[in-house]
Amino acid sequence: MIYSGLPLLLQPYAKVGAEEGWGNVTWKAVAEYKFTDDAMAYASVATGFKSGGFTGSASTAATATTPFDPEKATSYEVGAKTELFDHRLRLNSSVFYTDYRDLQVTRFFQPAGSGFGQFITENAGKARIKGLEVEATARPVRGLEVGGAVSLLDAKYVKFTGTPSQNNAGSFDGNRLRQAPKFAPSAFASYDLTLDSGAALSVRGSWKHQSKSFYDADNNPITVIPGYSLFEGALAYTAPDGRTTLSLWGKNLADKAYRTHVFSQRDSRVAFALFGEPRTFGLSLDYRR
């Protein structure tokens, strides 16, 4: 079926061949200092490498045979791990910074002057990610455990001039990286109870949130994934022998409609989204010999 203004166009394909090779040596250095048996700090520097390659679903022979460059990264991290109040509270934190060179970016777009959209993988000259992560777990009374985590992320293309499209000159400097929400907190609580028979009951609830993120380098609003929160819960019974566990669980308890992926076409004039599972309940039986 053809919709007005959105024709489906197919191009003939041809066999082409090309080859290329890449190599690299990476390294990592870590320093740790233990203040006490329950507190330590660390710092690390590491390099990373991702081999170059060829666009897998190119629409022209020239694109299919033109390789993209390897991706290189240098990461810095400083953090601390602590156990406090007689091991009733665990607190971990870290700050990190990653500097990318030639970051590989795959996008679907319509090249300027072309009637066809195509996938292409190309290199962003420079990109960087910096952030903070904090994680805490507490056991205030026997059987009860509560905890949470928070992640703050600032991820941007510093220097990225890609292939121009119909609606964009190809400059993405300062735009946010794909799938990089700025804020991602989470929390959970669980309670375990041992019965007189030796059986065990446990109940657990959790919450996680993700702020909005983008799926295209141009940060077009049509490819945004709005922020969302998810709630999950589970109730489990373990038999006295410890081998059999029956669990009743529920996911997305608030029945939130949320996107998990967005595909843009026609130079970000049209987008298709995949959605996460709706409210779901299940019953699981586990047996260990």
Backbone as a ProteinNet text record, in pm:
[ID]
protein_1_A
[PRIMARY]
MIYSGLPLLLQPYAKVGAEEGWGNVTWKAVAEYKFTDDAMAYASVATGFKSGGFTGSASTAATATTPFDPEKATSYEVGAKTELFDHRLRLNSSVFYTDYRDLQVTRFFQPAGSGFGQFITENAGKARIKGLEVEATARPVRGLEVGGAVSLLDAKYVKFTGTPSQNNAGSFDGNRLRQAPKFAPSAFASYDLTLDSGAALSVRGSWKHQSKSFYDADNNPITVIPGYSLFEGALAYTAPDGRTTLSLWGKNLADKAYRTHVFSQRDSRVAFALFGEPRTFGLSLDYRR
[TERTIARY]
85.1	0	88.4	51.6	129.1	45.4	102.7	34.4	84.2	-5.1	29.5	142.6	245.2	358.5	461.2	433.9	526.7	544.9	594.7	608.9	716.6	694.9	795.2	876.2	1003.3	1088.6	1194.3	1209.8	1308.6	1410.8	1536.4	1642.9	1701.9	1748.3	1817.4	1948.8	1994.5	2119.3	2220.4	2346	2453.2	2555.2	2626.1	2732.1	2854.6	2909.2	3031.9	3124	3249.2	3345.2	3444.8	3484.2	3584.7	3639.8	3760.8	3818.6	3911.7	3927	4011.8	4047.6	4155.2	4196	4239.2	4214.8	4251.9	4311.1	4396.5	4454.9	4482.9	4490	4513.4	4557.7	4631.2	4669	4606.7	4526.9	4463.9	4528.6	4508.1	4566.9	4475.2	4500.2	4423.6	4514.3	4501.5	4577.9	4481.2	4498.3	4408.7	4491.1	4449.4	4511.6	4402.3	4430.7	4333.9	4399.6	4317.6	4367.5	4260.5	4297.3	4204.8	4223.6	4123.7	4130.8	4110.5	4011.1	3982.3	3934.7	3899.1	3845.4	3711.7	3646.1	3513	3507	3618.9	3618.5	3740.4	3717.5	3828.3	3793	3897	3881.3	3967.2	3929.4	4004	4001.6	4096.1	4102	4152.9	4099.7	4141.7	4144.8	4232.9	4240.5	4247.4	4164.9	4162.3	4138.6	4192.6	4166.7	4084.7	4007.8	3924.1	3930.9	3895.7	3906.3	3792.2	3729.4	3626.1	3663.1	3676.6	3724.6	3636.3	3696.6	3620.7	3541.6	3472	3390.8	3323.9	3220.2	3145.5	2997.2	2927.8	2784.4	2714.9	2636.2	2579.7	2462.2	2388	2270.9	2273.9	2386.3	2402.5	2314.4	2274.6	2187.4	2263.3	2393.2	2475.2	2603.8	2662	2787.5	2899.2	2897.7	3002.3	2996.3	2875.2	2860.3	2898	2861.2	2888.2	3036.9	3115.8	3258.4	3347.2	3286.6	3364.5	3364.6	3478.2	3480.7	3467.1	3416.4	3421.6	3538	3592.4	3715.7	3692.6	3799	3787.6	3746	3686.3	3644.8	3741.3	3788.1	3880.4	3827	3854.2	3804.8	3907.9	3911.5	3991.4	3897.8	3894.9	3800.7	3875.3	3821.2	3875.5	3763.8	3797.3	3696.6	3759.6	3687.5	3728.8	3607.3	3627.5	3512.2	3550.5	3446.5	3466.8	3362.2	3400.3	3310.5	3319.9	3205.3	3206.6	3099	3128.6	3032.8	3027.9	2907.5	2895	2798.7	2806.4	2715	2707	2822.6	2831.2	2769.5	2802.5	2760.8	2609.5	2543.5	2400.5	2376	2475.1	2462	2581.2	2551.7	2655.5	2636.5	2742.2	2735.5	2851.8	2819.3	2919.6	2893.2	2997.8	2982.2	3099.7	3075.6	3182.9	3150.8	3254.6	3243.5	3331.2	3287.3	3359.9	3356.5	3453.2	3464.3	3522.7	3456.6	3505.2	3518.2	3634.3	3664.1	3669.1	3578.9	3572.7	3635.7	3707.1	3755.1	3700.2	3643.1	3583.8	3474.9	3388.5	3275.6	3190.4	3160.7	3080.7	2932.7	2867.1	2726.5	2651	2548.9	2463.8	2332.8	2292.8	2167.2	2100.2	1969.8	1891.4	1848.4	1880.3	1849.5	1833.2	1789.5	1773.4	1877.8	1980.3	2086.2	2032	2095.3	2054.3	2058.7	1951.3	1944.8	1906	1871.3	1835.2	1689	1624.6	1487.1	1477.3	1591.6	1594	1655.4	1597.3	1658.7	1757.4	1853.1	1952.3	2013.5	2063	2141	2286.7	2352.5	2494.9	2559.8	2679.7	2759.4	2877.7	2894.6	3004.9	3062.3	3170.3	3244.1	3220.5	3188.8	3186	3328.4	3384.6	3524.8	3557.1	3472	3493.7	3358	3353.2	3235.3	3283.3	3200.6	3241.2	3119.8	3146.6	3045.1	3103.6	3028.9	3071.5	2949.9	2975.4	2860.4	2896.7	2791.6	2802.2	2705.2	2749.9	2664.1	2677.3	2563.6	2561.7	2466.5	2508.7	2428.7	2432.2	2314.5	2307.6	2216.2	2254.7	2174.2	2178.4	2059.9	2052.9	1972.8	2015	1943.8	1914.2	1810.8	1783.3	1739.3	1662.9	1619.7	1633.5	1629.7	1646.7	1539.2	1582	1490.2	1454.9	1473.9	1436.3	1559.1	1548	1654.3	1592.1	1646.5	1601	1722.9	1700.9	1814.1	1770.9	1868	1841.2	1969.5	1953.6	2069.4	2025.5	2120.7	2092.2	2210.3	2178.9	2281.2	2254.4	2355.8	2349.5	2446.3	2397.9	2478.4	2472.6	2588.7	2598.9	2680.7	2611.3	2676.7	2650	2755.6	2738.7	2839.1	2797.3	2890.2	2963.5	3093.9	3172.2	3200.8	3236.9	3267.4	3217.6	3108.5	3049.1	2983.3	3049.4	2992.5	2971.5	2845.1	2812	2768.9	2724.1	2675.5	2549.5	2545	2425.4	2301.5	2187.4	2060.4	1971.8	1850.5	1758.3	1730.4	1721.6	1680.5	1788.7	1909.3	2013.2	2147.8	2227.9	2358.5	2457.6	2419.5	2507.7	2590.5	2569.7	2645.9	2566.7	2626.7	2560.2	2638.4	2728.3	2808.4	2717.1	2745.7	2670	2544.2	2504.5	2384.5	2411.3	2302.8	2316	2332.5	2408.3	2427.7	2296.5	2287.7	2171.5	2160.9	2037.5	2011	2091.9	2093.2	2171.6	2085.5	1995.2	1913.3	1999.3	1962	2039.9	2023.8	1907.2	1874.3	1809.2	1862.7	1808.4	1816.5	1714.7	1711.3	1635.7	1657.4	1585.8	1582.4	1485.8	1474.3	1408.1	1434.2	1372.9	1359	1270.5	1256.8	1219.4	1277	1244.9	1241.6	1158.7	1149.2	1144.1	1230	1236.2	1194.7	1108.4	1058.9	1070.9	1135.5	1147	1037.4	959.1	848.2	896.5	812	848.6	873.7	807.8	824.3	957.4	1028.6	1153.5	1135.3	1010	982.8	1012.9	1020.1	1052.1	956.8	918.8	839.1	922.4	909.5	979.8	891.1	898.3	823.6	920.3	905.9	997.5	921.7	954.1	899.1	1010.3	998	1102.7	1042.8	1118.1	1080.3	1204.3	1188.5	1299	1244	1322.6	1281.9	1393.2	1354.3	1449.7	1399.3	1482.1	1442	1448.7	1405.2	1394	1529.9	1526.7	1648.1	1613.7	1717.4	1699.8	1754.4	1700.7	1748	1811.8	1818.6	1887.5	1988.6	2097.6	2203.2	2156.3	2052.6	2006.1	1914.4	1886.1	1799.7	1663.4	1614.4	1483.6	1375.3	1281	1175.3	1095.9	1091.4	1013.3	1077	1205	1274.4	1300.1	1231.6	1253.7	1181.2	1239.5	1171.2	1143.5	1017.4	986.7	1025.8	1047.7	1079.4	964.9	998.1	895.1	944.4	848.6	877.9	811.6	876.1	822.8	824.2	717.2	705.4	693.3	764.3	756.9	743.9	690.7	676.1	676.2	708.8	711.1	687.3	617.5	594	635.9	724.3	779.8	768.2	744.1	740.2	842.3	933.3	1034.1	1006.1	996.1	964	1073.4	1041.9	1140.5	1269.6	1261.9	1384.3	1473.7	1425.7	1505.4	1520.6	1454.2	1471.5	1363.8	1246.2	1133.5	1088.9	1075.6	1029.9	916.5	806.9	691.5	681.7	681	683.5	567.3	501.6	401.3	462	467.3	533.7	450.4	477.6	410.3	508.8	496.8	583.2	498.2	557.4	488.6	351.7	352.3	228.4	137.7	193	111.7	58.8	92	47.8	87.2	211.8	263.4	293.2	245.5	281.2	411.7	517.1	647.6	719.5	798.9	873.1	1008	1049.6	1180.5	1277.3	1223.3	1307.9	1227.5	1295.7	1231.2	1311.8	1242.7	1305.3	1253.2	1341.6	1299	1324.5	1239.3	1252.5	1215.8	1241.5	1209.6	1268.6	1394.6	1469.2	1401	1360.3	1297.5	1163.2	1098.2	961.5	860.3	904.5	819.5	898	830.2	897.2	805.7	867.8	797.1	858.8	774.9	823.6	789.9	880.4	852.3	819	719.7	676.4	709.6	728	753.9	628.4	644.7	532.4	433.9	304.3	206.2	212.1	116	110.4	104.9	196.4	208.8	221.7	146.7	157.8	201.6	269.4	314.6	335.9	344.2	369.4	486.2	589.6	708.9	732.9	777.3	812.3	955.2	1040.2	1180.5	1210	1283.7	1322.4	1472.3	1541.2	1685.3	1714	1787	1817.9	1922.2
-118	0	122.7	224.3	347.5	461.7	536.2	650.3	777.2	870.5	995.2	1066.3	1100.1	1172.3	1084.1	953.8	862.2	736.6	750	631.9	537.9	409	308.8	283.2	318.3	307.4	200.3	112.9	6.7	24.5	3.6	15.2	-121.9	-142	-267.7	-273.6	-394.9	-407.8	-483.1	-465.2	-531.5	-583.8	-689	-742.6	-653	-618	-539	-602.5	-570.1	-626.5	-521.7	-530.3	-440.8	-504.5	-469.4	-521.4	-418.5	-429.3	-337.6	-405.5	-363.6	-421.8	-313.9	-340.7	-246.1	-320.2	-252.9	-311.9	-204.6	-245.7	-148.7	-220.6	-151.6	-202.7	-110.2	-166.7	-87.8	-119.3	-31.9	-51.8	5.5	-34.4	13.6	22	130.1	148.4	180.5	112.7	130.7	148.4	243.4	263.7	257	185.6	172	206.8	261.4	287.5	244.6	160	108.9	185.8	266.2	342.9	251.5	164.4	64.2	-61.3	-163.5	-284.6	-258.4	-146.8	-118.7	5.1	60.5	181.9	184.3	208.1	218.5	318.4	371.3	462.9	412.6	449.1	402.5	508.6	496.2	581.4	494.8	517.6	436.7	519.8	478.3	533.7	415.3	417.1	303.7	354	279.6	309.5	197.1	231.4	133.2	149.9	44.7	43.4	-39.1	12.3	-59.3	-57.2	-173.7	-184.6	-107.1	-58.5	3	-102.2	-60.5	-156.6	-92.3	-159.5	-113	-107.2	-11.3	0.8	-125.5	-187.6	-318.4	-317.2	-206.8	-202.1	-75	-54.1	65.4	58	176.7	180.9	208.8	235.2	256.5	177.1	145.3	70.7	151.9	283.7	368.7	367	375.1	371.7	235.3	129.7	-6.2	-37.2	24.3	-7.4	97	199.2	301.2	269.1	238.3	199	318.9	294	395	359.5	460.9	445.5	377.2	325.9	269.7	377.3	331.5	419.7	400.6	510.3	502.8	585.3	538.4	607.5	602.5	708.5	713.3	748.1	661.9	677.8	702.6	793.5	826.2	805.8	745.7	722.1	731	795.2	804.7	767.6	682.1	639.9	592.7	558.8	509.3	403.1	304.1	197.6	187.6	192.3	192.6	100.9	44.7	-31	39.3	86.7	168	104.2	149.6	107.4	-44.6	-104.4	-249.7	-322.6	-273.7	-333.7	-323.6	-234.3	-215.1	-119.8	-43.9	51.9	38.5	17.7	15	136.9	211.8	333.3	334.3	336.2	340.3	461.9	525.1	641.1	649.5	712.5	729.6	847.8	909.9	1011.5	964	992.6	940.2	1038.5	1021.7	1104.9	1017.2	1014.3	936.7	1027.5	1024.7	1105.9	1013.4	1035.2	953.2	1025.6	949.6	998.1	906.3	966.5	891.7	795.8	845.2	765.1	719.7	590.6	536.1	561.1	627.1	663.7	609.2	529	476.9	554.9	602.7	676.6	648.3	664.5	649.8	789	825.5	960.2	959.7	1072	1088.3	1187.6	1142	1232.5	1345.4	1460	1573.8	1536.6	1569.3	1541.4	1400.5	1318	1179.3	1155.9	1067.2	1030.8	909	857.3	734.7	761	700	702	586.7	599.3	493.8	494.2	377.6	366.8	397.5	463.8	489.1	492	440.5	450.8	539.5	644	737.2	777.4	852.1	883.6	1026.2	1039.8	1170.9	1201.5	1311.3	1341.5	1335.4	1401.1	1398.7	1393.5	1317.1	1311.9	1286.6	1324.1	1300.1	1268.7	1188.3	1151.8	1178.9	1250.1	1268.7	1248.3	1197.3	1168	1130.9	1101.1	1066.8	952.8	855.6	745.8	727.2	712.1	687.7	571.3	478.4	359.9	335.4	309.2	285.1	166.8	83.9	-28.9	-31.7	-42.7	-41.9	-162.1	-214.5	-323.4	-277.1	-194.7	-135.9	-236.7	-338.8	-444.2	-578.1	-683.6	-817.7	-847.5	-894	-932.4	-822.1	-696.8	-582.7	-523.3	-502.4	-437.9	-332	-212.5	-103	-43.2	12.4	69.3	153.4	213.7	297.9	339.6	396.8	444.6	563.3	645.4	758.1	777.8	807.7	831.4	965.3	1049.5	1177.7	1170.9	1205.3	1185.2	1308.1	1348.4	1457.1	1403.3	1369.3	1303.8	1383.8	1431.5	1519.2	1488.3	1522.2	1524.9	1658.8	1655.8	1778.6	1828.4	1735.5	1771.7	1660.3	1687.1	1584.9	1651	1640.9	1686.1	1563.1	1523.9	1405.5	1437.9	1336.2	1354.5	1439.5	1549.7	1635.5	1559.7	1596.1	1536.1	1642.4	1603.1	1697.4	1816.5	1794	1900.6	1943.8	1892	1923	1926.8	2028.2	2043.4	1937.9	1860	1753.8	1790.1	1908.2	1950.5	1916.3	1833.2	1790.8	1831.8	1929.3	1975.6	2019.4	1969.6	2009.1	1928.8	1843.3	1762	1648.9	1599	1488.5	1356.2	1265.7	1132.8	1054.5	955.8	867.9	784.8	760.2	671	709.9	838.7	888.3	980.5	923.7	1007.8	1078.8	1201.9	1279.8	1229.5	1173.4	1141.8	1004.3	914.9	778.7	729.7	758.2	708.2	576	503.5	378.4	352.8	269.9	235.6	99	31	-99.4	-122.6	-215.7	-260.7	-407.5	-486.1	-628	-670.9	-772.6	-825	-976.8	-1041	-1187.2	-1234.2	-1336.6	-1389.3	-1541.1	-1594.6	-1739.6	-1789.4	-1885.4	-1940	-2050.4	-2086.2	-2190.2	-2324.1	-2347.6	-2472.9	-2481.5	-2370.1	-2366.1	-2309.1	-2290.8	-2227	-2077	-2011.5	-1868.9	-1794.1	-1675.5	-1584.3	-1460.5	-1407.7	-1284.6	-1197.7	-1068.7	-973.9	-864	-820.4	-720.3	-625.4	-498.7	-397.2	-306.8	-259.2	-172.8	-65.5	39.6	153	202.1	235.7	297.4	402.8	505.4	617.1	647.3	697.5	740.1	868.7	973.1	1098.4	1083.9	1183.6	1171.8	1149.9	1083.9	1059.1	1067.7	1074.5	1085.8	962	934.4	821	863.4	993.1	1042.4	1148.7	1155.7	1251.7	1396.1	1420.8	1558.4	1603.5	1513.7	1544.4	1597.6	1547.4	1586.5	1542.9	1631.4	1594.6	1471	1440.4	1324.9	1193.3	1197.3	1075	1069.8	1152.8	1155.7	1039.5	990.6	896.3	972.6	1006.6	1083.3	1006.6	1078.9	1015	927.4	822.9	732.6	662.4	611	534.3	397.8	297	161.1	106.8	35.9	-27.9	-179	-253.6	-399.2	-454	-574.4	-635.9	-787.4	-854.9	-1001.4	-1052.9	-1166.1	-1237.2	-1381.5	-1432.9	-1566.9	-1651.2	-1780.5	-1879.2	-1987	-2012.8	-2117.2	-2228	-2350.3	-2465.5	-2489.5	-2560.8	-2584.7	-2649.9	-2732.7	-2797.2	-2701.7	-2582	-2482	-2506.8	-2611.9	-2646.5	-2589.2	-2568	-2526.7	-2386.2	-2299.7	-2163	-2131	-2083.6	-2040.5	-1889	-1820.9	-1673.9	-1618.1	-1519.9	-1440.8	-1303.8	-1260.6	-1134.8	-1048.6	-920.4	-825.8	-722.2	-689	-588.3	-473.8	-356.7	-236.1	-224.9	-225.5	-231.4	-110.3	2.8	121.6	121.9	16.6	4.4	127.3	167.9	283.8	250.8	333.3	319.7	395.9	324.7	388.7	332.6	416.4	377.1	317.5	217.1	158.1	186.2	216.9	244.7	326.6	412	493.7	483.8	456.4	453.4	573.4	657.4	771.4	743.8	797.9	784.1	915.6	920.3	1038.8	1162.9	1150.1	1262	1316.7	1225	1256.9	1327	1304.5	1354.6	1249	1124.7	1014.5	931.4	879.6	795.5	681.1	567.4	449.9	412.8	374.2	345.3	203	144	18.4	52.4	-17.4	11.8	-105.7	-73.2	-175.9	-255.1	-364.4	-449.7	-376.2	-399.5	-340.9	-409.9	-377.7	-444.3	-595.3	-666.3	-810.3	-881.2	-991.3	-1073.7	-1214	-1280.5	-1416	-1497.6	-1627.7	-1722.2	-1809.9	-1817	-1894.5	-2001.4	-2117.1	-2227	-2268.6	-2260.1	-2296.3	-2415.6	-2509.8	-2628.7	-2651.3	-2663.8	-2688.2	-2824.1	-2907.2	-3043.5	-3041.8
0	0	0	-77	-86.5	-30.9	62.7	120.8	53.1	33	-34.5	38.8	-36.2	21.1	87.2	101.3	168.1	83.7	-38.3	-122.7	-71.8	-90.1	-57	-182.2	-179.7	-296.5	-273.1	-369.1	-361.8	-472.3	-440.9	-539.6	-568.6	-691.4	-720.9	-644.1	-617.5	-543.7	-629.4	-593.7	-667.9	-569	-608	-524.2	-532.9	-419	-414.8	-311.1	-318.2	-224.2	-177.2	-51.5	4.6	130.8	165.3	289	349.9	482.7	558	689.4	749	876.5	974.2	1104.3	1208.7	1327.8	1400.8	1520.7	1623.8	1750.4	1855.8	1982.9	2067.5	2199.1	2303.2	2393.4	2498.6	2633.6	2730.4	2862.3	2970.1	3091.9	3206.5	3328.1	3403	3525.8	3640.3	3753.3	3867.5	3994.4	4076.5	4207.8	4314.1	4424.2	4532	4665.5	4754.7	4890.2	4989.4	5084.7	5184.3	5314.3	5350.5	5474.2	5594.7	5586.9	5689.8	5617.5	5693.2	5631.4	5563.3	5597.7	5545.5	5457.5	5420.6	5338.8	5247.9	5121.4	5027.2	4916.9	4853.7	4741.2	4625.9	4506.4	4390	4280.1	4189.5	4070.4	3955.9	3837.1	3722.9	3595.2	3506.5	3371.8	3276.1	3173.4	3079.7	2938.5	2843.2	2703.2	2641.4	2539.8	2472.9	2322.1	2252.4	2106.1	2048	1943.5	1870.2	1722.8	1663.7	1526.6	1429.4	1322.6	1214.6	1139.6	1035.9	961.1	842.1	792	675.9	710.4	652.7	674.1	625.8	711.1	680.5	586.6	578.9	490.8	406.4	342.4	259.6	135	83.9	-34.1	-163.1	-153.5	-272.9	-260.1	-375.4	-374.7	-308.9	-331.2	-273.6	-121	-66.8	79.2	134.7	64.3	111.6	115.4	28	18.8	85.4	145.8	216.3	365.1	424.2	566.2	658.4	777.8	882.9	974.2	1042.1	1120.2	1254.5	1314.7	1449.6	1549.5	1656.6	1766	1881.9	1939.4	2051.8	2167.9	2288.2	2407.1	2518.2	2596.7	2718.6	2833.2	2935.2	3046.3	3176.7	3256.4	3388.1	3491.2	3604.1	3707.2	3845.5	3936.6	4076.5	4160.2	4259.9	4339.2	4477.1	4554.1	4690.5	4720.8	4801.1	4845.2	4996.3	5063.7	5210.6	5267.9	5385.1	5465.6	5601.4	5640.2	5760.2	5859.3	5984.7	6092.2	6102.2	6122.3	6139.6	6019.8	5902.8	5775.6	5749.3	5820.2	5794.1	5677.6	5639.5	5529	5435.5	5310.5	5207.1	5118.1	5096.8	5016.4	4918.1	4790.5	4685	4596.1	4549.9	4462.5	4365.8	4252.8	4154.7	4063.3	4015.5	3910.6	3795.1	3673.1	3558.1	3441.6	3354.4	3233.9	3123.4	3008	2894.2	2773.6	2713.2	2595	2473.1	2378.2	2257.2	2139.4	2059.1	1930.2	1821.8	1720.2	1608.5	1656.5	1743.8	1792.1	1674.2	1667.4	1557.4	1583.1	1487	1499.3	1379	1403.8	1296.4	1296	1179.7	1169.4	1035.3	1034.6	912.1	869.1	745.7	699.8	547.9	495.3	351	302.8	230.7	186.2	100	107.3	25.6	-122.5	-194.7	-336.5	-372.1	-272.4	-298.2	-262.5	-335.7	-305.8	-216.9	-173.5	-93.7	43.6	143.7	275.1	286	377.8	392.5	531.4	572.1	694.9	662	754.3	737.3	874.9	883.5	1004.9	974.5	1052.7	1031.2	1165.8	1162.4	1284.1	1330.3	1459	1522.7	1568.9	1522.9	1553.5	1700.7	1783.1	1927.7	1999	2104.6	2191.4	2333.1	2429.9	2567.6	2654.7	2756	2854.5	2992.7	3074	3213.3	3302.3	3422.5	3506.6	3648.4	3722.9	3864	3892.7	3971.6	4014.8	4165.5	4232.1	4376.4	4401.8	4484.6	4515.4	4665.8	4724.9	4868.6	4896.9	4994.1	5039.4	5191.6	5254.2	5400.7	5450.2	5565.9	5633.7	5775.9	5792.3	5924.8	6029	5989.1	6080.9	6009.4	6087.1	6029.9	5926.2	5810.8	5704.7	5608.4	5647.1	5562.8	5494.3	5366.1	5288.7	5198.8	5203.3	5117.7	5050	4934.5	4863.3	4745.7	4684.8	4569	4502.2	4386.3	4309.7	4226.3	4190.4	4102.5	4008.8	3885.5	3784	3716.5	3712.3	3641.8	3525	3406.8	3286	3196.3	3148	3050.7	2934.1	2824.3	2710.3	2582.9	2519.2	2403.3	2292.4	2169.3	2056.9	2063.3	2075.7	2080.1	1939.1	1852.4	1713.9	1622.7	1551.8	1466.6	1346	1231.8	1105.4	1018.8	1002.6	926.3	784.4	713.2	577.2	578.9	501.4	501	454.7	512.6	474.1	409.1	376.6	314.6	404.4	535.2	627	723.9	710.5	807.4	737.3	772.2	708.4	755.1	854.1	901.4	1021.5	1078.7	1196.4	1322.3	1407.7	1529.8	1654.1	1640.2	1753.9	1868.4	1988.9	2106.4	2131.5	2037.2	2056.8	2154.9	2215.9	2310.4	2237.6	2297.4	2240.5	2243.2	2156.6	2151.7	2279.7	2323.1	2435.9	2560	2590.6	2704.6	2790.3	2873.2	2961.1	3065.1	3095.7	3191.6	3334.8	3366.9	3505.2	3511.1	3594.6	3603.3	3748.3	3829.9	3967.9	3977.1	4085.8	4110.2	4260.6	4304	4445.1	4457.9	4570.1	4593.8	4743.2	4777	4915.5	4913	5003.2	5010.9	5156.5	5182.2	5318.4	5312.4	5389.2	5394.3	5533.4	5537.1	5662.9	5663.4	5766.2	5781.3	5874.1	5826.4	5904.7	5999.1	6096.1	6191.4	6122.4	6010	5936.4	5863.6	5856.6	5780.5	5642.3	5601.1	5472.6	5483.1	5369	5368	5276	5318.7	5237.6	5209.1	5089.5	5056.9	4968.4	4989.9	4908.3	4865.4	4740.5	4686.8	4595.3	4606.4	4517.6	4467.4	4345.4	4290.4	4199.8	4185	4099.8	4028	3901.8	3829.4	3734.6	3714	3629.3	3529.7	3415.9	3314	3251.6	3252.7	3189.5	3037.3	2966.7	2821.4	2754.8	2641.7	2564.5	2416.5	2333.5	2188.7	2118.6	2000.8	1921.7	1790	1764.7	1645.8	1686.3	1609.7	1641.4	1627	1543.4	1526.2	1639.7	1735.7	1850.9	1807.7	1696.1	1645.7	1744.6	1779	1874.9	1834.4	1704.9	1661	1705.2	1740.2	1781.1	1931.9	2006.8	2151.1	2218.9	2325.4	2414.7	2543.8	2570.2	2691.3	2817.1	2924.1	3050.3	3098.9	3172.5	3223.6	3349.2	3426.3	3547.4	3538.8	3595	3596.4	3738.9	3774.7	3905	3886.3	3969.6	3964.8	4106.4	4118	4248.9	4238.3	4347.3	4347.6	4488.7	4497	4622.2	4601.4	4687.3	4666.9	4792.4	4771	4879.1	4847.7	4942.1	4927.4	5027.9	4977.7	5062	5166	5273	5379.9	5332.4	5227.8	5180.3	5102.4	5074.3	5003.5	4854.8	4803.3	4662.2	4570.8	4625.5	4543	4581.1	4480.7	4503.8	4406.8	4461.3	4381.5	4392.7	4277.4	4276.6	4195.8	4252.3	4181.5	4157.7	4033.1	4002.7	3907.8	3912.1	3823.8	3772.7	3646.7	3584.6	3530.1	3526.5	3478.6	3546.4	3678.5	3754.9	3731.8	3694.4	3666	3523.7	3447.7	3307.9	3225.6	3239.7	3169.3	3023.6	2932.6	2791.2	2768.6	2735.3	2719.4	2597.6	2535.5	2416.3	2456.3	2382.7	2405.6	2290.7	2173.6	2057.5	1957.5	1884	1781.1	1652.5	1541.6	1409.8	1331.5	1282.2	1201.5	1054.3	970	825.7	758.9	627.6	548.4	613.2	651.7	709.2	835	921.9	1050	1033.8	920.9	904.9	947.4	956.6	998.7	1098.8	1201.1	1299	1340.4	1370.8	1419.4	1553.9	1648.5	1783.4	1825.1	1901.5	1971.2	2114.9	2170.4	2306.5	2398.4	2526.3	2625.5	2658.1	2729.1	2763.6	2855	2838.7	2929.2	3065.3	3151.5	3281.4	3259	3326.3	3305.8	3440.4	3456	3575.9	3536.2	3626.8	3596.4	3722.1	3702.9	3810.4	3768.1	3852.1	3819.1	3925	3879.9	3969.9	3941.8	4042	4029.4	4119.1	4064.8	4142.4	4125.3	4234.1	4232.4	4292.2	4222.2	4268	4378.5
[MASK]
+++++++++++++++++++++++++++++++++++++++++++++++++++++++++++++++++++++++++++++++++++++++++++++++++++++++++++++++++++++++++++++++++++++++++++++++++++++++++++++++++++++++++++++++++++++++++++++++++++++++++++++++++++++++++++++++++++++++++++++++++++++++++++++++++++++++++++++++++++++++++++++++++

